[in-house]
């Protein structure tokens, strides 16, 4: 029996001919328009004997189609970039303006940024990462599991990776994998929940973010700065004082007090002083030089 795919024309005007496959045992398969369909076809063909010619044509069709789609996507992106220019403030008629990208060299400073699931973490890219990049930092971001889930839902993890040029870490790497981030000059945990602060003081490292911070505290030459986004009820807990004292004794700089974060009742909204926090991280680095 004979099956036939659907012809199409690419944006460059190239006509992609449909392929016909004659399959034994009365089964008909056509080259689908998407990769998932073609992978299913390839799996069935792999089980059929003496289908080398069909497999070759199917592979050629899949390769050509992938190439055409890649070329189309690149052409569309180039057109948007030309329309939008390099200024993020300009409106782009074809979509959103291009995000600012990391373009620094290998000799620059690297900020290890840790974000946890406190309100405001959804603003971490425009409010903290992009200003840090503008100041010459390379930013390597790591998120706690819940913060990672939140930002994935918002599409922010992909945007963070785009502007930093580095993976936005949430899970630990597999054994044998290389380190995804370069050596860090300063760690900044912002925002940090009370849960993150307490676990860190107790030496609990049950996620990648806490593992990273715990190792940083054990590396005295690397400054560790933490901005706890907390409320007055959490500070009144009898264990809070001992936990913060433990971290300070270990050399951690905690950004607390009215200069950074006046304590308030739970569920009261308050703006995070992002740039003031970035200033504190830079000062911590300058004191180590």
XYZ file of N, CA and C in Angstrom:
867
model
N 0.851 -1.191 0.000
C 0.000 0.000 0.000
C 0.886 1.239 0.000
N 0.309 2.368 -0.440
C 1.115 3.563 -0.624
C 0.629 4.680 0.282
N 1.552 5.302 1.015
C 1.208 6.465 1.839
C 1.954 7.683 1.341
N 1.328 8.865 1.423
C 1.955 10.073 0.899
C 1.860 11.215 1.895
N 2.996 11.938 2.123
C 3.012 13.095 3.003
C 2.437 14.315 2.306
N 2.460 15.453 2.969
C 1.861 16.682 2.464
C 2.954 17.637 2.024
N 2.850 18.142 0.813
C 3.839 19.091 0.290
C 3.673 20.428 0.978
N 4.773 21.197 1.077
C 4.689 22.536 1.642
C 5.758 23.410 1.017
N 5.608 24.732 1.202
C 6.558 25.697 0.667
C 7.147 26.486 1.822
N 8.482 26.607 1.885
C 9.128 27.351 2.960
C 9.030 28.839 2.678
N 9.427 29.657 3.683
C 9.363 31.109 3.526
C 10.321 31.616 2.453
N 11.328 30.807 2.096
C 12.278 31.203 1.045
C 11.804 30.792 -0.337
N 10.606 30.196 -0.405
C 10.051 29.826 -1.700
C 10.437 28.450 -2.173
N 11.158 27.688 -1.356
C 11.581 26.363 -1.770
C 10.459 25.364 -1.552
N 10.171 24.591 -2.578
C 9.103 23.609 -2.517
C 9.642 22.295 -1.971
N 9.006 21.798 -0.899
C 9.397 20.524 -0.307
C 8.408 19.471 -0.790
N 8.880 18.528 -1.575
C 8.012 17.523 -2.167
C 7.555 16.504 -1.126
N 6.320 15.995 -1.291
C 5.870 14.934 -0.384
C 6.582 13.628 -0.699
N 6.790 12.816 0.335
C 7.421 11.525 0.144
C 6.383 10.418 0.182
N 6.615 9.375 -0.600
C 5.742 8.214 -0.629
C 6.509 7.004 -0.133
N 5.836 6.229 0.730
C 6.479 5.041 1.286
C 5.562 3.847 1.087
N 6.098 2.792 0.532
C 5.345 1.568 0.376
C 5.804 0.596 1.463
N 4.895 0.244 2.354
C 5.227 -0.558 3.522
C 4.579 -1.925 3.391
N 5.297 -3.011 3.675
C 4.719 -4.349 3.592
C 3.669 -4.576 4.667
N 2.972 -5.662 4.565
C 1.957 -6.105 5.530
C 0.785 -5.146 5.603
N 0.555 -4.370 4.527
C -0.616 -3.516 4.436
C -0.597 -2.292 5.313
N 0.577 -1.891 5.864
C 0.641 -0.736 6.743
C 1.123 0.487 5.974
N 0.471 1.622 6.177
C 0.802 2.848 5.461
C 1.267 3.899 6.452
N 2.437 4.531 6.171
C 2.964 5.595 7.009
C 3.338 6.761 6.109
N 3.016 7.970 6.547
C 3.355 9.170 5.768
C 4.292 10.045 6.576
N 5.134 10.815 5.889
C 6.045 11.742 6.568
C 5.231 12.878 7.144
N 5.198 13.005 8.441
C 4.389 14.027 9.088
C 5.057 15.380 9.042
N 4.284 16.413 9.394
C 4.805 17.765 9.375
C 5.604 18.121 10.631
N 5.451 17.334 11.701
C 6.211 17.668 12.905
C 7.160 16.540 13.273
N 8.147 16.907 14.085
C 9.211 15.954 14.405
C 8.697 14.760 15.192
N 7.711 14.975 16.071
C 7.190 13.870 16.867
C 6.588 12.787 15.983
N 5.812 13.211 14.968
C 5.225 12.241 14.042
C 6.301 11.464 13.319
N 7.334 12.160 12.853
C 8.381 11.487 12.092
C 9.183 10.537 12.961
N 9.354 10.904 14.259
C 10.063 9.970 15.141
C 9.271 8.684 15.329
N 7.943 8.806 15.418
C 7.109 7.605 15.541
C 7.251 6.750 14.287
N 7.238 7.402 13.115
C 7.411 6.676 11.856
C 8.747 5.945 11.858
N 9.790 6.654 12.266
C 11.124 6.055 12.255
C 11.186 4.828 13.160
N 10.480 4.875 14.302
C 10.485 3.730 15.201
C 9.837 2.509 14.562
N 8.707 2.721 13.855
C 8.058 1.600 13.190
C 8.917 1.053 12.059
N 9.572 1.961 11.326
C 10.413 1.509 10.222
C 11.603 0.707 10.729
N 12.082 1.070 11.912
C 13.231 0.357 12.469
C 12.899 -1.104 12.741
N 11.615 -1.395 12.977
C 11.209 -2.769 13.269
C 10.898 -3.561 12.000
N 10.789 -2.873 10.879
C 10.452 -3.560 9.627
C 11.725 -3.990 8.913
N 11.786 -5.200 8.337
C 12.995 -5.667 7.642
C 13.132 -5.028 6.268
N 14.400 -4.880 5.842
C 14.715 -4.456 4.480
C 14.070 -3.117 4.132
N 14.121 -2.176 5.029
C 13.525 -0.875 4.764
C 14.596 0.217 4.676
N 15.792 -0.128 4.255
C 16.899 0.821 4.271
C 16.648 2.010 3.351
N 16.042 1.763 2.188
C 15.796 2.853 1.246
C 14.788 3.833 1.827
N 13.733 3.286 2.443
C 12.708 4.140 3.036
C 13.296 4.945 4.184
N 14.108 4.278 5.012
C 14.723 4.961 6.135
C 15.605 6.109 5.664
N 16.348 5.864 4.562
C 17.229 6.909 4.052
C 16.437 8.123 3.604
N 15.346 7.913 2.876
C 14.535 9.035 2.415
C 13.873 9.759 3.576
N 13.411 8.990 4.555
C 12.774 9.614 5.705
C 13.765 10.473 6.472
N 14.984 9.963 6.646
C 16.017 10.719 7.341
C 16.358 11.991 6.585
N 16.453 11.898 5.257
C 16.745 13.077 4.456
C 15.644 14.115 4.599
N 14.392 13.650 4.589
C 13.262 14.567 4.723
C 13.306 15.266 6.077
N 13.580 14.498 7.166
C 13.637 15.074 8.501
C 14.774 16.083 8.604
N 15.942 15.760 8.046
C 17.093 16.657 8.104
C 16.828 17.938 7.331
N 16.288 17.810 6.122
C 15.997 18.981 5.303
C 14.966 19.872 5.973
N 13.921 19.239 6.525
C 12.872 20.021 7.158
C 13.403 20.770 8.376
N 14.246 20.102 9.181
C 14.836 20.765 10.351
C 15.689 21.943 9.929
N 16.477 21.772 8.864
C 17.324 22.853 8.356
C 16.483 24.035 7.912
N 15.404 23.742 7.168
C 14.543 24.821 6.683
C 13.896 25.573 7.830
N 13.431 24.817 8.831
C 12.782 25.475 9.965
C 13.775 26.331 10.739
N 15.002 25.854 10.903
C 16.035 26.624 11.590
C 16.339 27.911 10.839
N 16.463 27.812 9.504
C 16.729 28.985 8.693
C 15.605 30.002 8.794
N 14.358 29.497 8.792
C 13.217 30.395 8.916
C 13.228 31.115 10.254
N 13.505 30.364 11.347
C 13.530 30.969 12.677
C 14.629 32.016 12.796
N 15.823 31.713 12.241
C 16.924 32.666 12.295
C 16.603 33.924 11.501
N 15.981 33.749 10.329
C 15.621 34.902 9.512
C 14.613 35.787 10.230
N 13.637 35.144 10.892
C 12.628 35.915 11.630
C 13.254 36.666 12.786
N 14.173 36.014 13.523
C 14.831 36.675 14.644
C 15.688 37.836 14.176
N 16.415 37.634 13.058
C 17.241 38.713 12.526
C 16.394 39.907 12.123
N 15.227 39.608 11.533
C 14.336 40.697 11.128
C 13.839 41.469 12.341
N 13.490 40.756 13.425
C 13.048 41.432 14.635
C 14.159 42.268 15.235
N 15.383 41.713 15.246
C 16.513 42.457 15.811
C 16.788 43.732 15.024
N 16.697 43.636 13.675
C 16.926 44.810 12.847
C 15.851 45.852 13.072
N 14.615 45.383 13.266
C 13.507 46.309 13.483
C 13.621 46.981 14.838
N 13.981 46.181 15.840
C 14.002 46.695 17.209
C 15.263 47.449 17.542
N 16.375 47.145 16.849
C 17.649 47.728 17.218
C 18.146 47.139 18.511
N 19.082 47.805 19.164
C 19.659 47.294 20.400
C 19.053 47.912 21.650
N 18.172 48.872 21.500
C 17.597 49.536 22.678
C 16.372 48.790 23.134
N 16.414 48.294 24.366
C 15.289 47.527 24.891
C 14.067 48.401 25.095
N 14.255 49.724 25.150
C 13.128 50.600 25.413
C 12.259 50.809 24.178
N 12.784 50.510 22.988
C 12.007 50.702 21.772
C 10.916 49.667 21.664
N 9.774 50.046 21.092
C 8.717 49.078 20.878
C 9.005 48.295 19.620
N 8.783 47.010 19.662
C 9.030 46.144 18.506
C 7.701 45.720 17.911
N 7.379 46.122 16.671
C 6.096 45.752 16.088
C 5.954 44.269 15.866
N 7.034 43.528 15.778
C 6.955 42.095 15.522
C 6.985 41.260 16.788
N 6.911 41.858 17.955
C 6.988 41.091 19.200
C 7.681 41.910 20.276
N 8.200 41.244 21.299
C 8.878 41.940 22.386
C 10.256 42.408 21.954
N 10.762 43.493 22.545
C 12.132 43.924 22.237
C 13.124 42.851 22.649
N 14.272 42.769 21.955
C 15.261 41.767 22.354
C 15.789 42.062 23.738
N 15.988 41.002 24.546
C 16.527 41.173 25.884
C 17.995 41.553 25.800
N 18.480 42.380 26.730
C 19.925 42.655 26.758
C 20.683 41.369 27.006
N 21.791 41.189 26.331
C 22.535 39.940 26.431
C 23.880 40.192 27.089
N 24.373 39.166 27.780
C 25.707 39.232 28.361
C 26.733 39.191 27.245
N 27.660 40.155 27.247
C 28.663 40.214 26.180
C 30.074 40.375 26.733
N 30.254 40.183 28.014
C 31.550 40.422 28.638
C 32.582 39.363 28.314
N 33.805 39.614 28.745
C 34.902 38.698 28.492
C 35.128 37.745 29.640
N 36.202 36.973 29.554
C 36.471 35.917 30.519
C 37.085 36.451 31.811
N 37.606 37.685 31.808
C 38.329 38.188 32.970
C 37.431 38.950 33.951
N 36.149 39.049 33.696
C 35.268 39.839 34.527
C 34.887 39.110 35.818
N 34.235 39.844 36.710
C 33.756 39.271 37.964
C 32.482 38.469 37.716
N 32.310 37.427 38.522
C 31.103 36.601 38.413
C 30.357 36.628 39.731
N 29.090 36.975 39.654
C 28.214 37.019 40.820
C 27.381 35.745 40.857
N 27.521 34.980 41.929
C 26.694 33.802 42.115
C 25.402 34.211 42.814
N 24.329 34.284 42.074
C 23.055 34.775 42.602
C 22.156 33.607 42.984
N 21.684 33.613 44.222
C 20.795 32.568 44.736
C 19.434 33.201 45.005
N 18.399 32.660 44.388
C 17.059 33.171 44.609
C 16.172 32.116 45.242
N 15.430 32.493 46.275
C 14.507 31.549 46.903
C 13.078 32.068 46.779
N 12.126 31.265 47.219
C 10.713 31.511 46.918
C 10.090 32.525 47.868
N 10.565 33.746 47.782
C 9.960 34.865 48.503
C 9.352 35.807 47.475
N 8.333 36.547 47.896
C 7.737 37.503 46.984
C 8.772 38.483 46.457
N 8.744 38.739 45.179
C 9.734 39.604 44.552
C 10.724 38.847 43.706
N 10.855 37.533 43.928
C 11.811 36.762 43.130
C 11.431 36.778 41.654
N 10.156 36.988 41.368
C 9.731 37.053 39.966
C 10.295 38.274 39.244
N 10.807 39.249 40.016
C 11.398 40.454 39.425
C 12.914 40.380 39.350
N 13.487 39.258 39.675
C 14.937 39.187 39.871
C 15.730 39.498 38.608
N 15.186 39.149 37.454
C 15.923 39.429 36.211
C 16.002 40.929 35.918
N 14.855 41.622 35.746
C 14.975 43.047 35.420
C 15.481 43.905 36.575
N 15.203 43.481 37.824
C 15.530 44.325 38.972
C 16.951 44.140 39.480
N 17.545 42.954 39.267
C 18.866 42.685 39.838
C 19.861 42.137 38.817
N 19.444 41.152 38.024
C 20.393 40.525 37.101
C 20.840 41.505 36.023
N 19.901 42.151 35.386
C 20.279 43.067 34.304
C 21.071 44.271 34.807
N 20.714 44.880 35.947
C 21.587 45.939 36.477
C 22.983 45.450 36.826
N 23.111 44.226 37.345
C 24.443 43.689 37.649
C 25.258 43.518 36.374
N 24.622 43.016 35.324
C 25.316 42.864 34.043
C 25.754 44.224 33.523
N 24.894 45.231 33.674
C 25.235 46.580 33.224
C 26.437 47.143 33.972
N 26.661 46.674 35.199
C 27.819 47.122 35.989
C 29.073 46.291 35.717
N 28.982 45.337 34.821
C 30.160 44.552 34.458
C 30.239 43.180 35.078
N 29.196 42.774 35.797
C 29.184 41.446 36.382
C 28.720 40.408 35.368
N 29.249 39.224 35.500
C 28.635 38.051 34.887
C 27.817 37.370 35.982
N 26.580 37.019 35.688
C 25.683 36.511 36.717
C 25.390 35.035 36.480
N 25.661 34.225 37.500
C 25.363 32.792 37.471
C 24.236 32.543 38.471
N 23.032 32.264 37.986
C 21.848 32.182 38.838
C 21.528 30.742 39.225
N 21.161 30.574 40.491
C 20.682 29.299 41.028
C 19.425 29.580 41.836
N 18.410 28.734 41.684
C 17.137 28.935 42.357
C 16.795 27.740 43.230
N 16.097 28.004 44.328
C 15.554 26.903 45.120
C 14.449 26.221 44.311
N 14.076 24.997 44.657
C 13.086 24.281 43.841
C 11.781 25.039 43.635
N 11.222 25.633 44.696
C 9.958 26.352 44.520
C 10.143 27.612 43.695
N 11.224 28.344 43.923
C 11.498 29.527 43.103
C 11.688 29.136 41.645
N 12.377 28.009 41.414
C 12.544 27.539 40.042
C 11.229 27.204 39.388
N 10.328 26.585 40.145
C 9.004 26.259 39.617
C 8.242 27.539 39.281
N 8.256 28.510 40.196
C 7.569 29.778 39.934
C 8.082 30.427 38.655
N 9.398 30.558 38.536
C 9.951 31.299 37.402
C 9.808 30.538 36.089
N 9.806 29.216 36.152
C 9.513 28.447 34.935
C 8.089 28.727 34.464
N 7.154 28.797 35.405
C 5.766 29.091 35.045
C 5.638 30.459 34.386
N 6.457 31.409 34.818
C 6.425 32.757 34.252
C 7.269 32.882 32.983
N 7.999 31.827 32.613
C 8.900 31.902 31.467
C 10.191 32.641 31.774
N 10.478 32.865 33.063
C 11.629 33.682 33.428
C 12.950 32.916 33.436
N 12.925 31.612 33.682
C 14.202 30.889 33.692
C 14.860 30.960 32.316
N 14.066 30.852 31.264
C 14.620 30.946 29.912
C 15.166 32.349 29.647
N 14.461 33.364 30.123
C 14.934 34.738 29.916
C 16.214 34.996 30.705
N 16.297 34.440 31.906
C 17.525 34.589 32.694
C 18.704 33.956 31.959
N 18.503 32.768 31.422
C 19.572 32.111 30.675
C 19.958 32.912 29.441
N 18.976 33.553 28.820
C 19.268 34.340 27.625
C 20.131 35.549 27.950
N 19.825 36.258 29.041
C 20.577 37.472 29.339
C 21.926 37.176 29.989
N 22.037 36.052 30.710
C 23.299 35.736 31.393
C 24.239 34.901 30.535
N 23.675 34.141 29.600
C 24.499 33.233 28.812
C 24.927 32.004 29.583
N 24.290 31.747 30.735
C 24.625 30.593 31.578
C 23.345 29.864 31.962
N 23.436 28.571 32.295
C 22.248 27.854 32.770
C 21.722 28.453 34.065
N 20.409 28.491 34.195
C 19.778 28.878 35.457
C 19.546 27.584 36.225
N 20.350 27.359 37.249
C 20.341 26.069 37.933
C 19.199 25.960 38.942
N 18.607 24.781 38.980
C 17.622 24.431 39.999
C 17.974 23.057 40.565
N 18.143 22.085 39.673
C 18.512 20.738 40.088
C 20.032 20.584 40.108
N 20.494 19.581 40.826
C 21.917 19.274 40.837
C 22.306 18.618 39.528
N 23.591 18.657 39.201
C 24.060 18.048 37.963
C 24.253 16.548 38.146
N 24.291 15.846 37.036
C 24.504 14.403 37.072
C 25.966 14.086 37.402
N 26.229 12.927 37.997
C 27.625 12.535 38.235
C 28.400 12.503 36.925
N 29.574 13.095 36.926
C 30.389 13.120 35.716
C 30.189 14.351 34.868
N 29.091 15.119 35.085
C 28.872 16.352 34.331
C 29.833 17.431 34.807
N 30.217 18.301 33.886
C 31.065 19.427 34.244
C 30.289 20.493 34.999
N 31.021 21.398 35.630
C 30.365 22.492 36.354
C 29.722 23.457 35.363
N 28.434 23.757 35.539
C 27.758 24.635 34.571
C 28.065 26.111 34.759
N 28.612 26.491 35.928
C 28.907 27.891 36.203
C 30.409 28.099 36.376
N 30.912 29.274 36.006
C 32.338 29.573 36.197
C 32.642 29.837 37.663
N 33.920 29.982 38.031
C 34.274 30.323 39.418
C 33.603 31.631 39.844
N 33.165 31.663 41.099
C 32.379 32.788 41.607
C 33.248 33.725 42.446
N 33.041 35.038 42.268
C 33.768 36.042 43.054
C 32.985 36.500 44.271
N 31.664 36.386 44.214
C 30.822 36.777 45.348
C 29.487 36.059 45.226
N 28.977 35.570 46.349
C 27.645 34.972 46.369
C 26.667 35.958 47.005
N 25.523 36.104 46.356
C 24.461 36.961 46.867
C 23.164 36.165 46.878
N 22.603 35.958 48.062
C 21.315 35.286 48.194
C 20.244 36.353 48.354
N 19.447 36.529 47.318
C 18.445 37.590 47.330
C 17.336 37.276 46.330
N 16.101 37.188 46.794
C 15.692 37.229 48.188
C 15.911 35.877 48.854
N 16.136 35.896 50.155
C 16.296 34.654 50.915
C 15.142 34.535 51.907
N 14.464 33.423 51.886
C 13.378 33.192 52.838
C 13.947 32.848 54.217
N 13.090 32.942 55.233
C 13.497 32.518 56.576
C 13.890 31.049 56.569
N 13.200 30.246 55.786
C 13.515 28.821 55.679
C 14.930 28.603 55.150
N 15.305 29.364 54.113
C 16.654 29.243 53.546
C 17.709 29.666 54.567
N 17.464 30.758 55.271
C 18.432 31.247 56.266
C 18.631 30.227 57.383
N 17.535 29.684 57.898
C 17.625 28.733 59.013
C 18.335 27.448 58.580
N 17.967 26.912 57.436
C 18.622 25.690 56.949
C 20.116 25.907 56.744
N 20.458 27.060 56.204
C 21.872 27.352 55.965
C 22.643 27.402 57.280
N 22.050 28.010 58.310
C 22.706 28.084 59.620
C 22.876 26.704 60.244
N 21.952 25.808 59.962
C 22.012 24.451 60.512
C 22.849 23.495 59.663
N 23.333 23.973 58.530
C 24.132 23.118 57.660
C 23.315 22.159 56.820
N 22.023 22.423 56.667
C 21.160 21.556 55.849
C 21.317 21.959 54.391
N 21.595 20.984 53.532
C 21.807 21.250 52.108
C 20.941 20.287 51.301
N 19.631 20.502 51.351
C 18.719 19.573 50.688
C 18.239 20.061 49.329
N 18.899 21.072 48.775
C 18.659 21.469 47.383
C 19.936 22.106 46.845
N 19.978 22.357 45.544
C 21.199 22.849 44.923
C 21.579 24.236 45.446
N 20.588 25.092 45.685
C 20.880 26.439 46.161
C 21.564 26.397 47.530
N 21.047 25.578 48.448
C 21.645 25.475 49.778
C 23.006 24.789 49.730
N 23.148 23.808 48.858
C 24.456 23.164 48.696
C 25.500 24.176 48.250
N 25.128 25.016 47.290
C 26.042 26.034 46.776
C 26.424 27.033 47.865
N 25.444 27.517 48.607
C 25.724 28.483 49.676
C 26.535 27.862 50.809
N 26.216 26.619 51.164
C 26.951 25.957 52.232
C 28.426 25.807 51.904
N 28.721 25.429 50.670
C 30.119 25.311 50.255
C 30.790 26.677 50.220
N 30.023 27.713 49.837
C 30.595 29.063 49.782
C 30.997 29.542 51.176
N 30.171 29.251 52.190
C 30.510 29.654 53.556
C 31.800 28.970 54.019
N 32.038 27.770 53.521
C 33.269 27.060 53.856
C 34.461 27.465 53.019
N 34.300 28.503 52.193
C 35.396 29.022 51.363
C 35.618 30.476 51.752
N 36.469 30.741 52.741
C 36.561 32.082 53.343
C 36.906 33.195 52.366
N 37.628 32.883 51.289
C 38.029 33.956 50.370
C 36.878 34.474 49.510
N 35.735 33.794 49.529
C 34.588 34.231 48.725
C 33.558 34.881 49.647
N 33.232 36.161 49.454
C 32.227 36.798 50.298
C 30.834 36.235 50.034
N 30.049 36.111 51.099
C 28.669 35.641 51.001
C 27.774 36.705 51.614
N 26.858 37.231 50.811
C 25.943 38.283 51.243
C 24.521 37.740 51.140
N 23.726 37.934 52.184
C 22.365 37.395 52.203
C 21.385 38.495 52.564
N 20.340 38.624 51.768
C 19.247 39.544 52.077
C 18.033 38.711 52.483
N 17.750 38.605 53.798
C 16.582 37.843 54.230
C 15.302 38.669 54.041
N 14.385 38.147 53.246
C 13.085 38.820 53.063
C 12.121 38.199 54.068
N 12.035 38.834 55.222
C 11.333 38.258 56.362
C 10.359 39.272 56.942
N 9.501 38.806 57.838
C 8.589 39.714 58.531
C 8.843 39.643 60.037
N 8.156 40.501 60.755
C 8.440 40.618 62.183
C 8.061 39.360 62.961
N 7.061 38.634 62.508
C 6.669 37.399 63.201
C 7.774 36.351 63.123
N 8.459 36.280 61.978
C 9.550 35.311 61.833
C 10.738 35.684 62.700
N 11.017 36.964 62.820
C 12.139 37.409 63.645
C 11.866 37.165 65.126
N 10.611 37.207 65.525
C 10.260 36.982 66.931
C 10.396 35.521 67.355
N 10.562 34.626 66.395
C 10.740 33.218 66.758
C 12.018 33.088 67.588
N 11.980 32.346 68.685
C 13.150 32.300 69.584
C 14.412 31.732 68.948
N 14.285 30.961 67.885
C 15.474 30.369 67.255
C 16.139 31.307 66.258
N 15.428 32.366 65.832
C 15.961 33.209 64.760
C 17.291 33.870 65.139
N 17.374 34.404 66.361
C 18.582 35.123 66.773
C 19.814 34.236 66.739
N 19.694 33.020 67.225
C 20.865 32.126 67.239
C 21.282 31.739 65.828
N 20.330 31.575 64.942
C 20.670 31.205 63.565
C 21.428 32.337 62.867
N 20.960 33.561 63.029
C 21.645 34.683 62.383
C 23.022 34.918 63.003
N 23.139 34.707 64.300
C 24.455 34.841 64.937
C 25.427 33.796 64.404
N 24.935 32.580 64.166
C 25.792 31.523 63.611
C 26.338 31.928 62.248
N 25.473 32.481 61.417
C 25.912 32.877 60.075
C 26.894 34.045 60.134
N 26.643 35.010 60.984
C 27.565 36.141 61.088
C 28.932 35.694 61.600
N 28.941 34.780 62.557
C 30.211 34.250 63.059
C 30.980 33.508 61.969
N 30.265 32.978 60.999
C 30.913 32.279 59.893
C 31.377 33.236 58.801
N 31.140 34.530 58.981
C 31.601 35.518 58.012
C 30.564 35.952 56.999
N 29.322 35.505 57.166
C 28.258 35.888 56.236
C 27.797 37.309 56.561
N 27.599 38.107 55.525
C 27.070 39.458 55.700
C 25.561 39.416 55.504
N 24.811 39.651 56.562
C 23.349 39.664 56.511
C 22.857 41.100 56.375
N 22.091 41.354 55.353
C 21.565 42.697 55.100
C 20.224 42.833 55.809
N 20.285 43.218 57.072
C 19.075 43.352 57.888
C 19.043 44.755 58.496
N 17.960 45.054 59.182
C 17.814 46.360 59.821
C 17.050 47.329 58.941
N 16.721 48.477 59.513
C 15.890 49.457 58.812
C 16.553 50.017 57.562
N 17.884 49.998 57.510
C 18.556 50.520 56.313
C 18.232 49.694 55.081
N 17.962 48.421 55.272
C 17.661 47.551 54.146
C 16.202 47.095 54.123
N 15.673 46.701 55.293
C 14.366 46.049 55.308
C 13.682 46.290 56.644
N 12.954 47.389 56.782
C 12.189 47.614 58.023
C 11.198 46.473 58.237
N 11.206 45.917 59.428
C 10.326 44.773 59.695
C 8.865 45.209 59.672
N 8.021 44.311 59.182
C 6.601 44.608 59.029
C 5.793 43.371 59.367
N 4.489 43.547 59.454
C 3.606 42.419 59.731
C 3.538 41.484 58.525
N 3.207 40.217 58.755
C 3.067 39.273 57.637
C 2.044 39.773 56.605
N 2.332 39.446 55.354
C 1.461 39.743 54.218
C 1.374 41.225 53.870
N 2.197 42.056 54.489
C 2.268 43.455 54.082
C 3.319 43.587 52.984
N 2.949 44.233 51.896
C 3.860 44.347 50.759
C 4.875 45.464 50.995
N 6.087 45.187 50.540
C 7.173 46.155 50.694
C 8.173 45.921 49.571
N 8.654 46.987 48.967
C 9.554 46.875 47.834
C 10.965 46.485 48.273
N 11.562 45.552 47.549
C 12.943 45.148 47.826
C 13.902 46.213 47.287
N 14.878 46.656 48.082
C 15.839 47.663 47.612
C 16.945 47.019 46.756
N 16.592 46.601 45.570
C 17.481 45.794 44.735
C 18.860 46.423 44.526
N 18.897 47.686 44.121
C 20.182 48.304 43.797
C 21.028 48.532 45.042
N 20.393 48.817 46.167
C 21.130 48.953 47.419
C 21.760 47.621 47.820
N 21.054 46.543 47.556
C 21.581 45.203 47.837
C 22.760 44.888 46.925
N 22.655 45.266 45.662
C 23.771 45.063 44.729
C 24.979 45.883 45.164
N 24.741 47.106 45.639
C 25.843 47.930 46.164
C 26.553 47.213 47.315
N 25.773 46.589 48.192
C 26.361 45.893 49.343
C 27.228 44.721 48.891
N 26.792 44.000 47.867
C 27.593 42.886 47.354
C 28.911 43.391 46.770
N 28.852 44.481 46.047
C 30.077 45.036 45.470
C 31.024 45.536 46.560
N 30.466 46.108 47.614
C 31.306 46.561 48.731
C 31.970 45.385 49.429
N 31.243 44.267 49.542
C 31.809 43.075 50.173
C 32.998 42.563 49.374
N 32.904 42.620 48.061
C 34.024 42.198 47.212
C 35.199 43.161 47.367
N 34.905 44.463 47.389
C 35.972 45.447 47.494
C 36.747 45.296 48.802
N 36.081 44.894 49.866
C 36.761 44.720 51.159
C 37.692 43.511 51.158
N 37.461 42.568 50.249
C 38.322 41.385 50.196
C 39.553 41.599 49.330
N 39.550 42.659 48.555
C 40.672 42.899 47.637
C 41.855 43.511 48.393
